[in-house]
Short mmCIF file of C-alpha atoms in Angstrom, two decimals:
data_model
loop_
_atom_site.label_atom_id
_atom_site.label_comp_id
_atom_site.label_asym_id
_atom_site.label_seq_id
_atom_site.Cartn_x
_atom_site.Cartn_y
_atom_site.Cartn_z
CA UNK A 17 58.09 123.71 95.88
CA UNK A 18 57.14 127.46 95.87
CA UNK A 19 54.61 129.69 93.89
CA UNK A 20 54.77 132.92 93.09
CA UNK A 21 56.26 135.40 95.26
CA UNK A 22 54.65 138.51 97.16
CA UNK A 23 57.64 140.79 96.98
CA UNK A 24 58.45 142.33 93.45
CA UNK A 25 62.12 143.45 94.65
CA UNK A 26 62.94 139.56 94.20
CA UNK A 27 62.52 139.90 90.60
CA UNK A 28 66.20 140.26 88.88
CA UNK A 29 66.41 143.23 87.20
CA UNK A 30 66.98 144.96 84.60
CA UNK A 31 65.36 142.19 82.78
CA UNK A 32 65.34 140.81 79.40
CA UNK A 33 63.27 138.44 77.33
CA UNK A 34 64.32 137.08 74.24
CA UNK A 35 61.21 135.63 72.51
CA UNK A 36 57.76 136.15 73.75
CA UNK A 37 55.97 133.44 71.86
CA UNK A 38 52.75 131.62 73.98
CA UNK A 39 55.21 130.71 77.06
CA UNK A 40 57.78 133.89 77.30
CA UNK A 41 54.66 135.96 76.91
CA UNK A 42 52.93 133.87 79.80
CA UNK A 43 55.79 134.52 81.86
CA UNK A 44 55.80 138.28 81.35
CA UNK A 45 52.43 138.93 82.10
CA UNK A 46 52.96 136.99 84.90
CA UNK A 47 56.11 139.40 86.50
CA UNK A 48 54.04 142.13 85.64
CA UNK A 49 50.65 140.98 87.53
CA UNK A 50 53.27 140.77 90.33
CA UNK A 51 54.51 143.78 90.58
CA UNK A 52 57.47 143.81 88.54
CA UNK A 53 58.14 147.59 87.57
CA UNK A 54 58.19 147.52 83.81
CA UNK A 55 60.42 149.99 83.59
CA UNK A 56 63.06 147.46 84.58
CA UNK A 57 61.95 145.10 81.31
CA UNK A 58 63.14 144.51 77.77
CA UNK A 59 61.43 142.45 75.04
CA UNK A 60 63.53 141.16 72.51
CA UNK A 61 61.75 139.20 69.36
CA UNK A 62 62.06 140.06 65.64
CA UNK A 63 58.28 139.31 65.17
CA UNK A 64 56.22 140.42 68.35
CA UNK A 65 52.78 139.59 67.96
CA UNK A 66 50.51 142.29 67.86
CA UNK A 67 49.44 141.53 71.43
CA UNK A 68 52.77 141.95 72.94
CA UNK A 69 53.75 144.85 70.45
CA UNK A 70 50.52 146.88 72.38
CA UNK A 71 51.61 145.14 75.37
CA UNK A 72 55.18 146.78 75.40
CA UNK A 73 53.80 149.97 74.25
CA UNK A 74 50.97 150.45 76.75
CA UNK A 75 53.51 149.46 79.62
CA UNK A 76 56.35 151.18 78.59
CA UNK A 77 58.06 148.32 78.29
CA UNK A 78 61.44 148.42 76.08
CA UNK A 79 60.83 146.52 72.93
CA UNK A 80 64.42 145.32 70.45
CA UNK A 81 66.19 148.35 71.66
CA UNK A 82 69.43 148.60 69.16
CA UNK A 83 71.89 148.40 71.64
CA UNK A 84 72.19 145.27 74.23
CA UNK A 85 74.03 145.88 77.72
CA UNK A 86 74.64 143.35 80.20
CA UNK A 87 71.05 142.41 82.50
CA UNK A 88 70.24 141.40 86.01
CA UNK A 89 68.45 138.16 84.20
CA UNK A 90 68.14 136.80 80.56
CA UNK A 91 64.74 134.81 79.55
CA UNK A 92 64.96 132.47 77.21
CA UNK A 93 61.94 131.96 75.38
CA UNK A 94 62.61 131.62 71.59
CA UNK A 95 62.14 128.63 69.73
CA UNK A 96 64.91 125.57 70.69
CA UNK A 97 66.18 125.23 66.81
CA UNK A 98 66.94 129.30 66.39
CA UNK A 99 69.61 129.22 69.36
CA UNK A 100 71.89 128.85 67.23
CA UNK A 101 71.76 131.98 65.04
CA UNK A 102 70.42 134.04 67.89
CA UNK A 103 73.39 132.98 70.36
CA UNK A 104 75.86 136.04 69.10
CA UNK A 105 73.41 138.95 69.40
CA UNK A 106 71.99 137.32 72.70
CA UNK A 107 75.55 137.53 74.16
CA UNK A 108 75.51 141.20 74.11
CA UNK A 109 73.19 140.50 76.91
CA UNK A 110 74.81 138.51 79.26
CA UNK A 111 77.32 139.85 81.91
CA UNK A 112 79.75 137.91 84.11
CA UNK A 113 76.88 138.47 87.10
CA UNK A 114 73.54 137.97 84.82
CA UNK A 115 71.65 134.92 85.77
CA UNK A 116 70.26 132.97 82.16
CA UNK A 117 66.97 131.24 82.66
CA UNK A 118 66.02 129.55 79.86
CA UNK A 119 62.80 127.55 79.12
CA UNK A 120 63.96 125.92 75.48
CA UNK A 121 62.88 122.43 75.59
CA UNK A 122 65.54 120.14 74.76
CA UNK A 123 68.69 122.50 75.80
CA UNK A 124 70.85 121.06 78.03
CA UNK A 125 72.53 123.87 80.72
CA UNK A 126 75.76 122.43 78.66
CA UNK A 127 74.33 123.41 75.42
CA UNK A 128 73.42 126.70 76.45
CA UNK A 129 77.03 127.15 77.67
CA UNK A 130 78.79 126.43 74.16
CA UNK A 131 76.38 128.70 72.94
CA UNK A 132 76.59 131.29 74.90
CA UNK A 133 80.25 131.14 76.62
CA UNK A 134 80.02 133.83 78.71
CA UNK A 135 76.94 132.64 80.66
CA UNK A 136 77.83 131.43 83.91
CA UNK A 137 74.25 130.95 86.75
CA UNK A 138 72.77 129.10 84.17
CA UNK A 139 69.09 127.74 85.11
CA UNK A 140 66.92 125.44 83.03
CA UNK A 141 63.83 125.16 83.05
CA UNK A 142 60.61 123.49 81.98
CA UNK A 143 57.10 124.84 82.24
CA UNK A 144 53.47 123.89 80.68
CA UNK A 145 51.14 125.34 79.38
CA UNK A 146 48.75 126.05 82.82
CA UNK A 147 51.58 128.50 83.19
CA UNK A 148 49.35 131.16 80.96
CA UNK A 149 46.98 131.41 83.09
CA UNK A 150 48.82 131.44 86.31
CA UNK A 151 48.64 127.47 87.44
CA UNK A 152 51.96 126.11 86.06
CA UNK A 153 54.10 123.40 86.60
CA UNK A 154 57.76 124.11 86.28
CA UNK A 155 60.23 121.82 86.91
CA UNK A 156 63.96 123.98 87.64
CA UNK A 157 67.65 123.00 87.63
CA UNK A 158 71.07 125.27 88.30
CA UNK A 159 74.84 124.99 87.02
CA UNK A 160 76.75 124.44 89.70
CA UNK A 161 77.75 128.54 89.41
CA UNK A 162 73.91 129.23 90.63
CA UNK A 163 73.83 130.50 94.35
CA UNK A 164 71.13 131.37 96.87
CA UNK A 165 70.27 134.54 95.53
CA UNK A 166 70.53 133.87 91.84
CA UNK A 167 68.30 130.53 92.78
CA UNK A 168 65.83 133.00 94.54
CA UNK A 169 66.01 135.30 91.12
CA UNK A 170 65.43 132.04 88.99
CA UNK A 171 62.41 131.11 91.52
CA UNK A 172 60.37 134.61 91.53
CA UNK A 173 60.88 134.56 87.74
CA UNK A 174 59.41 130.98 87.61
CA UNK A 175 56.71 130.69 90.55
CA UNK A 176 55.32 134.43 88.82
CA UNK A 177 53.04 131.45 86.49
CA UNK A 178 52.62 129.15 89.18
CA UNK A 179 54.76 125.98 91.34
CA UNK A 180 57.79 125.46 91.08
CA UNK A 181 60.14 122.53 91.80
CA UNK A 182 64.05 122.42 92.30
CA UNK A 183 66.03 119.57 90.86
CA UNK A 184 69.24 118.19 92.09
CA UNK A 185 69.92 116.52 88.70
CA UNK A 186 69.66 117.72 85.49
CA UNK A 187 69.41 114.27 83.94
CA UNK A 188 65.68 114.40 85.54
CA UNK A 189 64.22 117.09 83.51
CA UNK A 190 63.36 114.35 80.81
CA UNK A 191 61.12 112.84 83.65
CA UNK A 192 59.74 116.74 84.42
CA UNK A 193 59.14 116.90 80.68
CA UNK A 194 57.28 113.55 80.18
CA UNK A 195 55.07 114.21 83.57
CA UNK A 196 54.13 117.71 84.18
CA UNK A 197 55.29 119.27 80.64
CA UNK A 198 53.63 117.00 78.07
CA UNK A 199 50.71 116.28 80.91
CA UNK A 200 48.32 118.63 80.37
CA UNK A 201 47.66 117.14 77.05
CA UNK A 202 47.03 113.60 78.74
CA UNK A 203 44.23 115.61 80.91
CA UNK A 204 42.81 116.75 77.72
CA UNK A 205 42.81 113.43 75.86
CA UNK A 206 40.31 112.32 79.41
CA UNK A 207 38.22 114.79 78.66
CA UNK A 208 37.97 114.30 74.79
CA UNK A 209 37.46 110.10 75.84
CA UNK A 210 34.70 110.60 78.28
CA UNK A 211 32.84 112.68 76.10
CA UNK A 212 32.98 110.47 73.78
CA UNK A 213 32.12 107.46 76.09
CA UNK A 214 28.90 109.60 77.17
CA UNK A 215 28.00 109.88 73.33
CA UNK A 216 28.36 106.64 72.71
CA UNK A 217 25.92 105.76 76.31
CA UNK A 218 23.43 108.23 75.03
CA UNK A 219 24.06 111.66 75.45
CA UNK A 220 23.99 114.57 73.16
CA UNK A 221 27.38 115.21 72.04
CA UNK A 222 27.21 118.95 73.28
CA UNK A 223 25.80 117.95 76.55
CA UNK A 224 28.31 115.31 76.56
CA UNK A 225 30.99 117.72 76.02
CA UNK A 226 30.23 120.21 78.90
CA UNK A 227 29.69 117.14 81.36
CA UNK A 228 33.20 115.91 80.60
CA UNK A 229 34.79 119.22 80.41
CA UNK A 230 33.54 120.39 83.41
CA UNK A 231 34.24 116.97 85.54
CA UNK A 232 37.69 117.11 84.21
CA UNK A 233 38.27 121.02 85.32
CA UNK A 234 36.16 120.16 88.87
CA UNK A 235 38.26 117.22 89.85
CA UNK A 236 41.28 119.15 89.22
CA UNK A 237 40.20 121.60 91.40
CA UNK A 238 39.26 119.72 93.73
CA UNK A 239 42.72 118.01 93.79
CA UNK A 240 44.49 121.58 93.81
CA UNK A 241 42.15 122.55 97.19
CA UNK A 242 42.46 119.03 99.43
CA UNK A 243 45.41 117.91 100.61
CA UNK A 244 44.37 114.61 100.62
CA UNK A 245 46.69 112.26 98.05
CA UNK A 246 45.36 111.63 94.67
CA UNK A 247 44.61 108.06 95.48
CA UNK A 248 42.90 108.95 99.23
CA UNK A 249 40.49 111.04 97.17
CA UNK A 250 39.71 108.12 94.40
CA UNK A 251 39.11 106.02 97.36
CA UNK A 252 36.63 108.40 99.30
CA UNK A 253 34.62 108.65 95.99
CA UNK A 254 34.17 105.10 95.60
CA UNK A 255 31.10 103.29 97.03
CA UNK A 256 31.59 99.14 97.34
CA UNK A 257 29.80 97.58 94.78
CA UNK A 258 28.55 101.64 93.29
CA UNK A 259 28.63 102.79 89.55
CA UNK A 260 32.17 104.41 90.32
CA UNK A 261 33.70 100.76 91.11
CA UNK A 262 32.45 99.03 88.50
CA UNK A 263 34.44 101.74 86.04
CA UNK A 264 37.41 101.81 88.21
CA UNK A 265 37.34 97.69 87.73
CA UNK A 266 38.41 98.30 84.45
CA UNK A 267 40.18 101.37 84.03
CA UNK A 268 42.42 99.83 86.86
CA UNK A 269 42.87 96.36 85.35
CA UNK A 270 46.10 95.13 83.89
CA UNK A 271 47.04 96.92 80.70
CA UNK A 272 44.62 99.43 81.25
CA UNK A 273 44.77 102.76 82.58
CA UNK A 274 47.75 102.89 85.34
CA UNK A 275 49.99 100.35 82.86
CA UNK A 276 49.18 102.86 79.58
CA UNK A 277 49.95 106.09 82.02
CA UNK A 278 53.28 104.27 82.78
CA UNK A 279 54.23 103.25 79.28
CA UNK A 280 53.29 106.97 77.81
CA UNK A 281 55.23 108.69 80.53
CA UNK A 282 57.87 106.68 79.40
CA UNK A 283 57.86 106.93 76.18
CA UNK A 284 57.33 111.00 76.46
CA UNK A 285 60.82 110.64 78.87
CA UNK A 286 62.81 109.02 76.28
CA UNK A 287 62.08 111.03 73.03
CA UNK A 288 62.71 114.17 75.69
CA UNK A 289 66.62 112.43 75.74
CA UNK A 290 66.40 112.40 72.15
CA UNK A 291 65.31 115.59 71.54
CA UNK A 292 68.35 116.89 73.93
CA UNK A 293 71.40 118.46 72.29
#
């Protein structure tokens, strides 16, 4: 597992993006807090935003030039269900030595391949949303055509919005999606639940609210700075017999917490095969 890297001449370049929607965008201003000379970058999307419109033009960042040449590295960030249409003018893009990174959810590295034929270092990839503000979790997987330094391309691209881990099989990105993609919204349904659970014992709902919100952003910290394992660190905060045990006793018995995590996980893994194609 890596995070972001100190040297900008990692970075492929020239580099495009194709779609800068919440995650592409993440990603960009992530090369670009790391040094990345923009100079080297291209945005390509129909409908910038205005942020990343005034973004490209306070950089100097290339933005749907009318010509496409063969880059170093190929983003994609555009929505899953427009690959289709955008596959011929993305194409113009991709040389027999440009490494494709893509990020669409659901796009096998064989799908992108039929799409785009002349791709060959094909990486996918799966991020979450932590990645905008630096504190990803990206889960990464080659073609078979990806070698050391197109994997170290692929890596300073990904680790620029936080960790990154390697895969040796493709077939385990539904897992990646169902833990670390589709997780942070599990953290955020805690937070919503104990707020609620401290209305309901008493509290004032705002009070409630900043209580849970910042317990929930705290312990996550706190997990992010000890190395201790999640489970050491439960332990150490529970007294015998304490307030914290008596919780634990049922959020840990059966059916409860651990069995729901298990069964959601799950069920997030399968519709992520689903979704595939």
């Amino acid at each position: 597992m890596t995070r972001a890297p100190d040297d900008p001449t990692a970075f492929p370049t020239p580099l495009v993006l194709a779609g800068a929607g919440k995650m592409g965008a993440a990603l960009l201003r992530g090369w670009l807090a790391g040094g990345l000379d923009p100079a080297t970058v291209t945005v390509v999307d129909p409908q910038p935003s205005a942020e990343i419109a005034t973004l490209c033009a306070e950089r100097a960042l290339r933005l749907n030039p009318e010509a496409a040449v063969p880059a170093g590295a190929l983003v994609l960030g555009i929505k899953p269900q427009v690959l289709d249409a955008a596959a011929p003018a993305l194409a113009g893009w991709i040389g027999p030595d440009t490494l494709v990174v893509s990020i669409l959810a659901g796009k096998t590295i064989a799908d992108l391949k039929r799409r785009l034929p002349t791709a060959r270092a094909v990486v996918r990839a799966m991020p979450n949303l932590p990645a905008s503000i630096g504190r990803g979790a990206t889960g990464a997987v080659g073609s078979p055509e990806v070698g050391l330094q197109a994997r170290a391309g692929a890596e300073a691209l990904l680790a620029s919005s936080g960790l990154v881990a390697w895969l040796d099989d493709e077939a385990l990105i539904d897992a990646v999606t169902a833990v670390s993609g589709s997780g942070p919204a599990y953290v955020f349904l805690l937070a919503e639940a104990l707020a609620e659970a401290g209305v309901a014992a008493g509290l004032p709902p705002d009070l409630s609210a900043q209580l849970a919100r910042a317990t929930v952003a705290g312990a996550g910290a706190l997990l992010d700075a000890d190395a201790r394992e999640a489970g050491q660190l439960r332990r150490d905060v529970t007294s015998p017999g304490g307030t914290t045990a008596a919780a634990l006793a049922v959020l840990m018995r059966e059916g409860a917490l651990p069995d729901l995590m298990h069964e959601a996980v799950e069920a997030a893994r399968r519709r992520a095969g689903e979704l595939s194609g």
